[in-house]
PDB file of C-alpha atoms and ligand atoms in Angstrom:
ATOM      1  CA  MET N   1      -3.031   2.177   2.012  1.00 51.00           C
ATOM      2  CA  THR N   2      -5.863   2.786   4.482  1.00 47.00           C
ATOM      3  CA  LEU N   3      -6.075   4.568   7.788  1.00 51.00           C
ATOM      4  CA  ALA N   4      -7.140   2.849  10.985  1.00 52.00           C
ATOM      5  CA  PRO N   5     -10.952   2.772  11.044  1.00 53.00           C
ATOM      6  CA  ALA N   6     -12.516   5.738  12.789  1.00 53.00           C
ATOM      7  CA  PRO N   7     -15.142   5.296  15.527  1.00 55.00           C
ATOM      8  CA  ALA N   8     -18.706   5.154  14.168  1.00 58.00           C
ATOM      9  CA  ALA N   9     -19.579   8.660  15.432  1.00 52.00           C
ATOM     10  CA  VAL N  10     -16.641  10.106  13.464  1.00 54.00           C
ATOM     11  CA  ARG N  11     -17.358   8.013  10.357  1.00 60.00           C
ATOM     12  CA  ASP N  12     -20.920   9.282  10.127  1.00 69.00           C
ATOM     13  CA  ASP N  13     -20.121  12.972  10.544  1.00 85.00           C
ATOM     14  CA  PRO N  14     -18.159  14.476   7.640  1.00 88.00           C
ATOM     15  CA  THR N  15     -17.151  17.569   9.620  1.00 90.00           C
ATOM     16  CA  GLU N  16     -15.807  15.367  12.393  1.00 93.00           C
ATOM     17  CA  ARG N  17     -13.898  13.250   9.853  1.00 94.00           C
ATOM     18  CA  LEU N  18     -12.341  16.372   8.364  1.00 96.00           C
ATOM     19  CA  ARG N  19     -11.333  17.551  11.833  1.00 95.00           C
ATOM     20  CA  ARG N  20      -9.805  14.165  12.573  1.00 95.00           C
ATOM     21  CA  LEU N  21      -7.760  14.229   9.354  1.00 96.00           C
ATOM     22  CA  ALA N  22      -6.553  17.772  10.104  1.00 96.00           C
ATOM     23  CA  ASP N  23      -5.679  16.762  13.648  1.00 96.00           C
ATOM     24  CA  LEU N  24      -3.594  13.821  12.361  1.00 96.00           C
ATOM     25  CA  SER N  25      -1.796  16.142   9.946  1.00 97.00           C
ATOM     26  CA  VAL N  26      -0.838  18.426  12.831  1.00 97.00           C
ATOM     27  CA  ARG N  27       0.208  15.654  15.225  1.00 97.00           C
ATOM     28  CA  ARG N  28       2.156  13.630  12.670  1.00 96.00           C
ATOM     29  CA  ALA N  29       3.762  16.473  10.722  1.00 96.00           C
ATOM     30  CA  VAL N  30       7.113  15.455   9.233  1.00 97.00           C
ATOM     31  CA  GLU N  31       9.769  17.852   7.993  1.00 98.00           C
ATOM     32  CA  PRO N  32      11.713  15.862   5.379  1.00 98.00           C
ATOM     33  CA  ASP N  33      14.814  18.074   5.554  1.00 97.00           C
ATOM     34  CA  THR N  34      15.427  16.993   9.153  1.00 98.00           C
ATOM     35  CA  GLU N  35      13.693  13.595   9.143  1.00 97.00           C
ATOM     36  CA  PHE N  36      15.776  11.589   6.699  1.00 98.00           C
ATOM     37  CA  ALA N  37      19.388  10.444   6.465  1.00 97.00           C
ATOM     38  CA  TRP N  38      20.200  12.549   3.418  1.00 98.00           C
ATOM     39  CA  GLY N  39      23.458  11.824   1.656  1.00 97.00           C
ATOM     40  CA  THR N  40      23.242   8.073   2.309  1.00 97.00           C
ATOM     41  CA  LEU N  41      21.790   6.858  -0.984  1.00 97.00           C
ATOM     42  CA  GLY N  42      25.203   5.914  -2.347  1.00 95.00           C
ATOM     43  CA  THR N  43      25.831   4.846  -5.928  1.00 97.00           C
ATOM     44  CA  GLY N  44      24.313   1.340  -6.002  1.00 97.00           C
ATOM     45  CA  ALA N  45      20.991  -0.042  -7.198  1.00 98.00           C
ATOM     46  CA  VAL N  46      18.017   1.554  -5.456  1.00 98.00           C
ATOM     47  CA  LEU N  47      15.389  -1.022  -6.515  1.00 98.00           C
ATOM     48  CA  PRO N  48      15.625  -4.819  -6.778  1.00 97.00           C
ATOM     49  CA  ASP N  49      15.568  -6.283 -10.311  1.00 96.00           C
ATOM     50  CA  GLU N  50      12.070  -7.691  -9.866  1.00 95.00           C
ATOM     51  CA  LEU N  51      10.662  -4.204  -9.321  1.00 97.00           C
ATOM     52  CA  LEU N  52      12.177  -2.772 -12.496  1.00 98.00           C
ATOM     53  CA  SER N  53       9.637  -2.054 -15.214  1.00 97.00           C
ATOM     54  CA  ILE N  54      11.486  -4.390 -17.602  1.00 97.00           C
ATOM     55  CA  HIS N  55      10.954  -7.368 -15.281  1.00 96.00           C
ATOM     56  CA  GLY N  56       9.430 -10.053 -17.500  1.00 93.00           C
ATOM     57  CA  LEU N  57      11.056  -8.698 -20.679  1.00 95.00           C
ATOM     58  CA  ALA N  58      13.861 -10.670 -22.273  1.00 91.00           C
ATOM     59  CA  VAL N  59      16.542  -7.975 -22.214  1.00 93.00           C
ATOM     60  CA  ASP N  60      20.177  -8.607 -21.537  1.00 92.00           C
ATOM     61  CA  LEU N  61      21.665  -6.012 -19.194  1.00 96.00           C
ATOM     62  CA  THR N  62      24.856  -6.024 -17.149  1.00 97.00           C
ATOM     63  CA  PRO N  63      24.619  -5.477 -13.364  1.00 97.00           C
ATOM     64  CA  GLN N  64      25.908  -1.920 -13.904  1.00 97.00           C
ATOM     65  CA  GLN N  65      23.181  -1.228 -16.455  1.00 98.00           C
ATOM     66  CA  ARG N  66      20.536  -2.586 -14.074  1.00 97.00           C
ATOM     67  CA  THR N  67      21.874  -0.336 -11.326  1.00 98.00           C
ATOM     68  CA  GLN N  68      21.626   2.674 -13.599  1.00 98.00           C
ATOM     69  CA  LEU N  69      18.155   1.645 -14.783  1.00 98.00           C
ATOM     70  CA  SER N  70      16.931   1.379 -11.188  1.00 98.00           C
ATOM     71  CA  ARG N  71      18.120   4.923 -10.465  1.00 98.00           C
ATOM     72  CA  GLU N  72      16.667   6.293 -13.692  1.00 98.00           C
ATOM     73  CA  GLU N  73      13.291   4.591 -13.100  1.00 98.00           C
ATOM     74  CA  VAL N  74      12.990   5.956  -9.575  1.00 98.00           C
ATOM     75  CA  ALA N  75      14.063   9.427 -10.746  1.00 98.00           C
ATOM     76  CA  ALA N  76      11.440   9.357 -13.524  1.00 98.00           C
ATOM     77  CA  MET N  77       8.704   8.401 -11.037  1.00 98.00           C
ATOM     78  CA  LEU N  78       9.792  11.123  -8.611  1.00 98.00           C
ATOM     79  CA  ALA N  79       9.777  13.728 -11.371  1.00 98.00           C
ATOM     80  CA  ALA N  80       6.283  12.636 -12.437  1.00 97.00           C
ATOM     81  CA  GLY N  81       5.178  12.857  -8.793  1.00 97.00           C
ATOM     82  CA  ILE N  82       6.602  16.359  -8.340  1.00 98.00           C
ATOM     83  CA  ARG N  83       4.786  17.616 -11.437  1.00 97.00           C
ATOM     84  CA  PHE N  84       1.523  15.859 -10.590  1.00 97.00           C
ATOM     85  CA  GLU N  85       1.542  17.241  -7.056  1.00 98.00           C
ATOM     86  CA  ALA N  86       2.335  20.743  -8.346  1.00 97.00           C
ATOM     87  CA  MET N  87      -0.800  20.557 -10.502  1.00 97.00           C
ATOM     88  CA  LEU N  88      -2.815  19.256  -7.562  1.00 97.00           C
ATOM     89  CA  ASP N  89      -1.554  22.110  -5.317  1.00 98.00           C
ATOM     90  CA  ALA N  90      -2.476  24.642  -7.993  1.00 98.00           C
ATOM     91  CA  ILE N  91      -5.996  23.334  -8.583  1.00 98.00           C
ATOM     92  CA  LEU N  92      -6.838  22.924  -4.892  1.00 98.00           C
ATOM     93  CA  SER N  93      -5.537  26.442  -4.265  1.00 98.00           C
ATOM     94  CA  LEU N  94      -7.824  27.747  -7.023  1.00 97.00           C
ATOM     95  CA  TRP N  95     -10.785  26.146  -5.236  1.00 97.00           C
ATOM     96  CA  VAL N  96      -9.953  28.345  -2.250  1.00 97.00           C
ATOM     97  CA  ALA N  97      -9.225  31.418  -4.378  1.00 98.00           C
ATOM     98  CA  HIS N  98     -12.581  31.168  -6.161  1.00 97.00           C
ATOM     99  CA  ALA N  99     -14.692  30.038  -3.209  1.00 97.00           C
ATOM    100  CA  ASP N 100     -18.053  31.692  -2.591  1.00 96.00           C
ATOM    101  CA  ASP N 101     -17.737  30.865   1.089  1.00 96.00           C
ATOM    102  CA  LEU N 102     -14.349  30.509   2.779  1.00 97.00           C
ATOM    103  CA  ARG N 103     -16.013  28.818   5.748  1.00 95.00           C
ATOM    104  CA  ASP N 104     -16.355  25.617   3.708  1.00 94.00           C
ATOM    105  CA  PRO N 105     -15.412  22.940   6.296  1.00 94.00           C
ATOM    106  CA  ARG N 106     -13.276  21.127   3.699  1.00 95.00           C
ATOM    107  CA  PHE N 107     -10.800  23.988   3.324  1.00 97.00           C
ATOM    108  CA  PRO N 108      -8.711  23.552   6.496  1.00 96.00           C
ATOM    109  CA  TYR N 109      -7.873  19.955   5.570  1.00 97.00           C
ATOM    110  CA  LEU N 110      -7.454  20.864   1.907  1.00 97.00           C
ATOM    111  CA  LEU N 111      -4.764  23.341   2.974  1.00 98.00           C
ATOM    112  CA  HIS N 112      -3.098  20.681   5.121  1.00 98.00           C
ATOM    113  CA  GLU N 113      -2.945  18.516   2.009  1.00 98.00           C
ATOM    114  CA  VAL N 114      -1.303  21.284  -0.030  1.00 98.00           C
ATOM    115  CA  ALA N 115       1.268  21.827   2.755  1.00 98.00           C
ATOM    116  CA  GLU N 116       2.044  18.107   2.893  1.00 98.00           C
ATOM    117  CA  GLU N 117       2.375  17.858  -0.886  1.00 98.00           C
ATOM    118  CA  THR N 118       4.885  20.690  -0.995  1.00 98.00           C
ATOM    119  CA  ARG N 119       6.968  18.869   1.620  1.00 98.00           C
ATOM    120  CA  HIS N 120       6.745  15.668  -0.464  1.00 98.00           C
ATOM    121  CA  GLN N 121       7.904  17.632  -3.483  1.00 98.00           C
ATOM    122  CA  ARG N 122      10.911  18.977  -1.578  1.00 98.00           C
ATOM    123  CA  ALA N 123      11.800  15.474  -0.403  1.00 98.00           C
ATOM    124  CA  PHE N 124      11.489  14.145  -3.958  1.00 98.00           C
ATOM    125  CA  LEU N 125      13.637  16.992  -5.323  1.00 98.00           C
ATOM    126  CA  ARG N 126      16.340  16.221  -2.792  1.00 98.00           C
ATOM    127  CA  LEU N 127      16.210  12.530  -3.632  1.00 98.00           C
ATOM    128  CA  LEU N 128      16.440  13.391  -7.339  1.00 98.00           C
ATOM    129  CA  ASP N 129      19.705  15.200  -6.574  1.00 97.00           C
ATOM    130  CA  GLU N 130      21.120  12.097  -4.900  1.00 98.00           C
ATOM    131  CA  LEU N 131      20.053   9.821  -7.748  1.00 98.00           C
ATOM    132  CA  GLY N 132      21.978  11.807 -10.346  1.00 95.00           C
ATOM    133  CA  ALA N 133      19.771  10.519 -13.179  1.00 96.00           C
ATOM    134  CA  THR N 134      20.324  11.838 -16.682  1.00 96.00           C
ATOM    135  CA  ALA N 135      17.347  10.655 -18.794  1.00 97.00           C
ATOM    136  CA  ALA N 136      15.502  13.237 -20.887  1.00 96.00           C
ATOM    137  CA  ASN N 137      11.750  12.689 -21.039  1.00 97.00           C
ATOM    138  CA  PRO N 138      10.515  12.713 -24.661  1.00 97.00           C
ATOM    139  CA  LEU N 139       6.921  12.910 -23.367  1.00 96.00           C
ATOM    140  CA  ASP N 140       7.642  16.444 -22.118  1.00 94.00           C
ATOM    141  CA  HIS N 141       7.275  17.642 -25.728  1.00 94.00           C
ATOM    142  CA  GLY N 142       4.906  17.320 -28.657  1.00 95.00           C
ATOM    143  CA  LEU N 143       1.565  15.541 -28.572  1.00 95.00           C
ATOM    144  CA  ALA N 144       1.932  14.062 -25.068  1.00 94.00           C
ATOM    145  CA  ALA N 145       2.734  17.451 -23.534  1.00 95.00           C
ATOM    146  CA  ARG N 146      -0.175  19.115 -25.366  1.00 97.00           C
ATOM    147  CA  ALA N 147      -2.545  16.382 -24.168  1.00 96.00           C
ATOM    148  CA  ARG N 148      -1.311  16.875 -20.587  1.00 95.00           C
ATOM    149  CA  ARG N 149      -1.964  20.616 -20.726  1.00 96.00           C
ATOM    150  CA  ARG N 150      -5.471  20.009 -22.100  1.00 97.00           C
ATOM    151  CA  ILE N 151      -6.235  17.504 -19.333  1.00 97.00           C
ATOM    152  CA  ALA N 152      -5.022  20.057 -16.761  1.00 97.00           C
ATOM    153  CA  ARG N 153      -7.396  22.687 -18.173  1.00 97.00           C
ATOM    154  CA  ILE N 154     -10.332  20.252 -17.955  1.00 97.00           C
ATOM    155  CA  ALA N 155      -9.365  19.330 -14.386  1.00 98.00           C
ATOM    156  CA  GLN N 156      -9.481  23.005 -13.401  1.00 97.00           C
ATOM    157  CA  ARG N 157     -13.075  23.309 -14.625  1.00 96.00           C
ATOM    158  CA  GLU N 158     -14.521  19.890 -13.811  1.00 98.00           C
ATOM    159  CA  ARG N 159     -14.133  18.955 -10.173  1.00 98.00           C
ATOM    160  CA  ALA N 160     -15.441  15.383 -10.234  1.00 98.00           C
ATOM    161  CA  PHE N 161     -13.102  14.651 -13.159  1.00 98.00           C
ATOM    162  CA  PHE N 162     -10.265  16.252 -11.185  1.00 98.00           C
ATOM    163  CA  CYS N 163     -11.151  14.177  -8.124  1.00 98.00           C
ATOM    164  CA  VAL N 164     -10.957  10.953 -10.173  1.00 98.00           C
ATOM    165  CA  MET N 165      -7.534  12.020 -11.502  1.00 98.00           C
ATOM    166  CA  LEU N 166      -6.509  12.867  -7.950  1.00 98.00           C
ATOM    167  CA  LEU N 167      -7.509   9.407  -6.748  1.00 98.00           C
ATOM    168  CA  ALA N 168      -5.608   7.775  -9.623  1.00 98.00           C
ATOM    169  CA  GLY N 169      -2.551   9.989  -9.125  1.00 97.00           C
ATOM    170  CA  GLU N 170      -2.424   8.961  -5.467  1.00 97.00           C
ATOM    171  CA  GLU N 171      -3.424   5.290  -5.750  1.00 98.00           C
ATOM    172  CA  ILE N 172      -0.869   4.437  -8.466  1.00 98.00           C
ATOM    173  CA  PRO N 173       2.237   5.758  -6.642  1.00 97.00           C
ATOM    174  CA  ASP N 174       0.842   4.301  -3.422  1.00 97.00           C
ATOM    175  CA  HIS N 175       0.921   0.797  -4.882  1.00 98.00           C
ATOM    176  CA  LEU N 176       4.338   1.248  -6.526  1.00 98.00           C
ATOM    177  CA  GLN N 177       5.749   2.648  -3.285  1.00 97.00           C
ATOM    178  CA  GLU N 178       4.138  -0.154  -1.306  1.00 98.00           C
ATOM    179  CA  LEU N 179       6.013  -2.701  -3.409  1.00 98.00           C
ATOM    180  CA  ALA N 180       9.284  -0.802  -3.023  1.00 97.00           C
ATOM    181  CA  SER N 181       8.973   0.003   0.668  1.00 96.00           C
ATOM    182  CA  GLU N 182       8.188  -3.610   1.581  1.00 95.00           C
ATOM    183  CA  HIS N 183      11.116  -5.087  -0.335  1.00 97.00           C
ATOM    184  CA  ALA N 184      14.308  -5.668   1.661  1.00 96.00           C
ATOM    185  CA  ASP N 185      16.533  -4.865  -1.339  1.00 97.00           C
ATOM    186  CA  THR N 186      15.188  -1.366  -1.847  1.00 98.00           C
ATOM    187  CA  ALA N 187      17.717   1.314  -0.800  1.00 98.00           C
ATOM    188  CA  PRO N 188      17.037   2.280   2.859  1.00 98.00           C
ATOM    189  CA  LEU N 189      16.674   6.022   2.172  1.00 98.00           C
ATOM    190  CA  LEU N 190      14.185   5.364  -0.640  1.00 98.00           C
ATOM    191  CA  ARG N 191      12.288   2.903   1.557  1.00 98.00           C
ATOM    192  CA  ALA N 192      12.005   5.463   4.359  1.00 97.00           C
ATOM    193  CA  ILE N 193      10.764   8.185   2.016  1.00 98.00           C
ATOM    194  CA  ASN N 194       8.228   5.820   0.437  1.00 98.00           C
ATOM    195  CA  ARG N 195       6.859   4.905   3.873  1.00 97.00           C
ATOM    196  CA  TYR N 196       6.577   8.549   4.901  1.00 98.00           C
ATOM    197  CA  HIS N 197       4.845   9.420   1.633  1.00 98.00           C
ATOM    198  CA  ARG N 198       2.369   6.549   1.840  1.00 98.00           C
ATOM    199  CA  ALA N 199       1.396   7.433   5.416  1.00 97.00           C
ATOM    200  CA  GLU N 200       0.484  10.989   4.414  1.00 97.00           C
ATOM    201  CA  GLU N 201      -1.132   9.947   1.131  1.00 97.00           C
ATOM    202  CA  ALA N 202      -3.446   7.626   3.073  1.00 97.00           C
ATOM    203  CA  ARG N 203      -5.000  10.752   4.590  1.00 97.00           C
ATOM    204  CA  HIS N 204      -5.205  12.441   1.190  1.00 97.00           C
ATOM    205  CA  LEU N 205      -6.951   9.386  -0.247  1.00 98.00           C
ATOM    206  CA  SER N 206      -9.501   9.467   2.589  1.00 97.00           C
ATOM    207  CA  PHE N 207     -10.113  13.124   1.816  1.00 97.00           C
ATOM    208  CA  ALA N 208     -10.501  12.537  -1.947  1.00 98.00           C
ATOM    209  CA  ARG N 209     -12.939   9.678  -1.241  1.00 97.00           C
ATOM    210  CA  MET N 210     -14.946  12.059   0.944  1.00 96.00           C
ATOM    211  CA  LEU N 211     -15.056  14.693  -1.796  1.00 96.00           C
ATOM    212  CA  LEU N 212     -16.146  12.465  -4.656  1.00 97.00           C
ATOM    213  CA  PRO N 213     -19.863  11.788  -3.832  1.00 97.00           C
ATOM    214  CA  ASP N 214     -20.733  15.490  -3.648  1.00 96.00           C
ATOM    215  CA  LEU N 215     -18.648  16.399  -6.705  1.00 97.00           C
ATOM    216  CA  TRP N 216     -20.199  13.544  -8.687  1.00 98.00           C
ATOM    217  CA  ALA N 217     -23.727  14.638  -7.711  1.00 97.00           C
ATOM    218  CA  ARG N 218     -22.946  18.122  -9.078  1.00 97.00           C
ATOM    219  CA  ALA N 219     -21.233  16.911 -12.285  1.00 98.00           C
ATOM    220  CA  GLY N 220     -22.898  17.643 -15.621  1.00 97.00           C
ATOM    221  CA  HIS N 221     -23.448  15.232 -18.514  1.00 97.00           C
ATOM    222  CA  ARG N 222     -20.223  16.060 -20.313  1.00 97.00           C
ATOM    223  CA  GLU N 223     -18.135  15.681 -17.167  1.00 98.00           C
ATOM    224  CA  ARG N 224     -19.776  12.351 -16.354  1.00 98.00           C
ATOM    225  CA  PHE N 225     -19.105  11.196 -19.905  1.00 97.00           C
ATOM    226  CA  ARG N 226     -15.433  12.109 -19.512  1.00 98.00           C
ATOM    227  CA  VAL N 227     -15.187  10.161 -16.253  1.00 98.00           C
ATOM    228  CA  ARG N 228     -16.905   7.102 -17.714  1.00 98.00           C
ATOM    229  CA  ARG N 229     -15.188   7.000 -21.101  1.00 97.00           C
ATOM    230  CA  LEU N 230     -12.095   9.173 -21.175  1.00 97.00           C
ATOM    231  CA  ALA N 231     -10.689   8.903 -17.642  1.00 98.00           C
ATOM    232  CA  PRO N 232      -9.559   5.252 -17.906  1.00 98.00           C
ATOM    233  CA  ARG N 233      -7.480   6.048 -21.001  1.00 98.00           C
ATOM    234  CA  ILE N 234      -5.939   9.077 -19.321  1.00 98.00           C
ATOM    235  CA  ILE N 235      -5.179   7.044 -16.190  1.00 98.00           C
ATOM    236  CA  GLN N 236      -3.490   4.349 -18.263  1.00 98.00           C
ATOM    237  CA  GLY N 237      -1.401   7.108 -19.853  1.00 97.00           C
ATOM    238  CA  LEU N 238      -0.576   8.437 -16.393  1.00 97.00           C
ATOM    239  CA  PHE N 239       0.552   5.005 -15.244  1.00 98.00           C
ATOM    240  CA  GLU N 240       2.649   4.355 -18.351  1.00 97.00           C
ATOM    241  CA  SER N 241       4.254   7.791 -18.387  1.00 97.00           C
ATOM    242  CA  MET N 242       5.672   7.398 -14.873  1.00 97.00           C
ATOM    243  CA  VAL N 243       8.624   5.450 -16.297  1.00 98.00           C
ATOM    244  CA  HIS N 244       9.087   7.219 -19.621  1.00 98.00           C
ATOM    245  CA  PRO N 245      10.870   6.033 -22.804  1.00 98.00           C
ATOM    246  CA  GLY N 246      13.984   8.155 -22.182  1.00 98.00           C
ATOM    247  CA  VAL N 247      14.828   5.991 -19.167  1.00 98.00           C
ATOM    248  CA  TYR N 248      15.557   2.925 -21.316  1.00 98.00           C
ATOM    249  CA  ALA N 249      17.706   4.887 -23.745  1.00 97.00           C
ATOM    250  CA  THR N 250      20.184   5.659 -20.920  1.00 98.00           C
ATOM    251  CA  VAL N 251      21.202   1.983 -20.816  1.00 97.00           C
ATOM    252  CA  GLY N 252      21.356   1.586 -24.592  1.00 97.00           C
ATOM    253  CA  LEU N 253      17.877   0.076 -25.120  1.00 97.00           C
ATOM    254  CA  PRO N 254      15.579   1.434 -27.849  1.00 97.00           C
ATOM    255  CA  GLY N 255      13.501   3.949 -25.861  1.00 97.00           C
ATOM    256  CA  PHE N 256       9.964   3.816 -27.253  1.00 97.00           C
ATOM    257  CA  ARG N 257      10.133   0.165 -28.299  1.00 97.00           C
ATOM    258  CA  THR N 258      11.240  -0.985 -24.828  1.00 98.00           C
ATOM    259  CA  TRP N 259       8.723   1.342 -23.151  1.00 98.00           C
ATOM    260  CA  ARG N 260       5.810  -0.123 -25.121  1.00 98.00           C
ATOM    261  CA  ALA N 261       6.954  -3.697 -24.540  1.00 98.00           C
ATOM    262  CA  ALA N 262       7.602  -3.114 -20.810  1.00 97.00           C
ATOM    263  CA  HIS N 263       4.052  -1.909 -20.250  1.00 96.00           C
ATOM    264  CA  ARG N 264       2.593  -4.973 -21.920  1.00 96.00           C
ATOM    265  CA  THR N 265       4.244  -7.648 -19.781  1.00 97.00           C
ATOM    266  CA  SER N 266       1.880  -9.599 -17.557  1.00 96.00           C
ATOM    267  CA  GLU N 267       3.886  -8.374 -14.531  1.00 96.00           C
ATOM    268  CA  ARG N 268       3.403  -4.700 -15.355  1.00 97.00           C
ATOM    269  CA  VAL N 269      -0.232  -5.113 -16.374  1.00 97.00           C
ATOM    270  CA  ALA N 270      -0.937  -6.864 -13.052  1.00 97.00           C
ATOM    271  CA  ILE N 271       0.575  -3.909 -11.175  1.00 98.00           C
ATOM    272  CA  ARG N 272      -1.629  -1.526 -13.186  1.00 98.00           C
ATOM    273  CA  HIS N 273      -4.737  -3.552 -12.380  1.00 98.00           C
ATOM    274  CA  VAL N 274      -4.090  -3.607  -8.643  1.00 98.00           C
ATOM    275  CA  ALA N 275      -3.085   0.071  -8.554  1.00 98.00           C
ATOM    276  CA  THR N 276      -6.165   1.346 -10.366  1.00 98.00           C
ATOM    277  CA  ARG N 277      -8.955  -0.872  -8.979  1.00 98.00           C
ATOM    278  CA  PRO N 278      -9.471   1.289  -5.868  1.00 98.00           C
ATOM    279  CA  VAL N 279     -10.379   4.205  -8.162  1.00 98.00           C
ATOM    280  CA  LEU N 280     -13.037   2.102  -9.884  1.00 98.00           C
ATOM    281  CA  ASP N 281     -14.339   0.985  -6.481  1.00 97.00           C
ATOM    282  CA  GLN N 282     -15.011   4.604  -5.551  1.00 97.00           C
ATOM    283  CA  LEU N 283     -16.839   5.225  -8.819  1.00 98.00           C
ATOM    284  CA  LEU N 284     -19.010   2.179  -8.203  1.00 97.00           C
ATOM    285  CA  LEU N 285     -19.724   3.439  -4.679  1.00 96.00           C
ATOM    286  CA  VAL N 286     -20.988   6.801  -5.950  1.00 96.00           C
ATOM    287  CA  GLY N 287     -23.058   5.084  -8.658  1.00 96.00           C
ATOM    288  CA  ALA N 288     -21.059   6.510 -11.570  1.00 96.00           C
ATOM    289  CA  PHE N 289     -22.350   3.560 -13.604  1.00 93.00           C
ATOM    290  CA  PRO N 290     -24.713   0.696 -12.850  1.00 88.00           C
ATOM    291  CA  ALA N 291     -22.918  -1.964 -10.797  1.00 81.00           C
ATOM    292  CA  ASP N 292     -23.212  -4.553 -13.592  1.00 90.00           C
ATOM    293  CA  ARG N 293     -22.284  -2.216 -16.461  1.00 94.00           C
ATOM    294  CA  VAL N 294     -18.687  -1.142 -15.914  1.00 97.00           C
ATOM    295  CA  PRO N 295     -17.590   0.628 -19.153  1.00 97.00           C
ATOM    296  CA  ARG N 296     -15.081  -1.153 -21.352  1.00 97.00           C
ATOM    297  CA  GLY N 297     -12.282   1.368 -20.728  1.00 98.00           C
ATOM    298  CA  TRP N 298     -12.505   0.822 -16.977  1.00 98.00           C
ATOM    299  CA  ARG N 299     -12.695  -2.951 -17.456  1.00 98.00           C
ATOM    300  CA  ARG N 300      -9.484  -2.922 -19.462  1.00 98.00           C
ATOM    301  CA  LEU N 301      -7.675  -0.473 -17.196  1.00 98.00           C
ATOM    302  CA  CYS N 302      -8.450  -2.397 -14.007  1.00 98.00           C
ATOM    303  CA  GLY N 303      -8.648  -5.986 -15.326  1.00 98.00           C
ATOM    304  CA  VAL N 304     -12.255  -6.498 -14.205  1.00 97.00           C
ATOM    305  CA  ASP N 305     -15.446  -7.857 -15.783  1.00 97.00           C
ATOM    306  CA  HIS N 306     -18.659  -5.917 -16.407  1.00 96.00           C
ATOM    307  CA  THR N 307     -19.573  -6.178 -12.692  1.00 94.00           C
ATOM    308  CA  GLY N 308     -16.201  -4.845 -11.510  1.00 94.00           C
ATOM    309  CA  THR N 309     -14.983  -8.272 -10.368  1.00 95.00           C
ATOM    310  CA  PRO N 310     -11.264  -8.920 -11.040  1.00 95.00           C
ATOM    311  CA  VAL N 311     -10.691 -11.215 -14.018  1.00 94.00           C
ATOM    312  CA  VAL N 312      -8.141 -13.903 -13.230  1.00 77.00           C
TER     313      VAL N 312
HETATM  314 FE1  FE2 R   1       2.353  13.396  -2.116  1.00 79.47          FE
HETATM  315 FE1  FE2 R   2      -1.460  13.494  -1.881  1.00 79.47          FE
END
């Protein structure tokens, strides 16, 4: 999602752009507790069948199972969003805590972003309550959990790497929520919350895009290597972990087997490509790799050729 284009004078002056973003955050502030029709989600399906992750897989489910799956899938994505945003809040707050100069013009907007994320998290928590999902996430333990903690430690140290993860963590839900919010069969409360979230995330994406050139210029060799080679694998993991294997087990499907198959359907892969390409575009803009030498990991993640052009 993009914001309306700013006038040229604002576009060319980063301080002015930051002020404009902060001004929008003040003028369009939304308090989710009072904004939404809480208690109206009901007990039916919250997503249409074609937006379920299993769309394209030959699985036989009753209407009741599909209803439950829709609620479990949305709950899993909300939980992933709450945790991702908590990490983002923590790391951005550390930037302020450890700053040499608190007059950094990026900080006022950065703090607006943290405030907005905490409101998103409260809205997501409240929606989780209404969904009444029961799936346990097996990726919260073992190797996957250890890998997540290691990635978080790297993101605290390496700011360009963090910024790329931030872009991915905002672009992916943005595309999934775009699909849901524009579909007439999505539950009205979920549609409203998705629209609200996308509107605020559009500002956060503008901010992250503003941060990246400077952070990339300051990044060392190892950090650049991680962004070029490791980041696409981590982002694929991020995408695939949003609907985790435990979700499928709640409707009697084999958890890991269905999860792996669901993420290999052409429908799901196409969603991944569209959701992640904007991240690659930003890396190309900052010259993270020569325009005709997109690394293989990024090509596979985003479904593009060596020049970054989508492969049909
Ligand atoms: Fe958010
Ligand atoms: Fe955000």
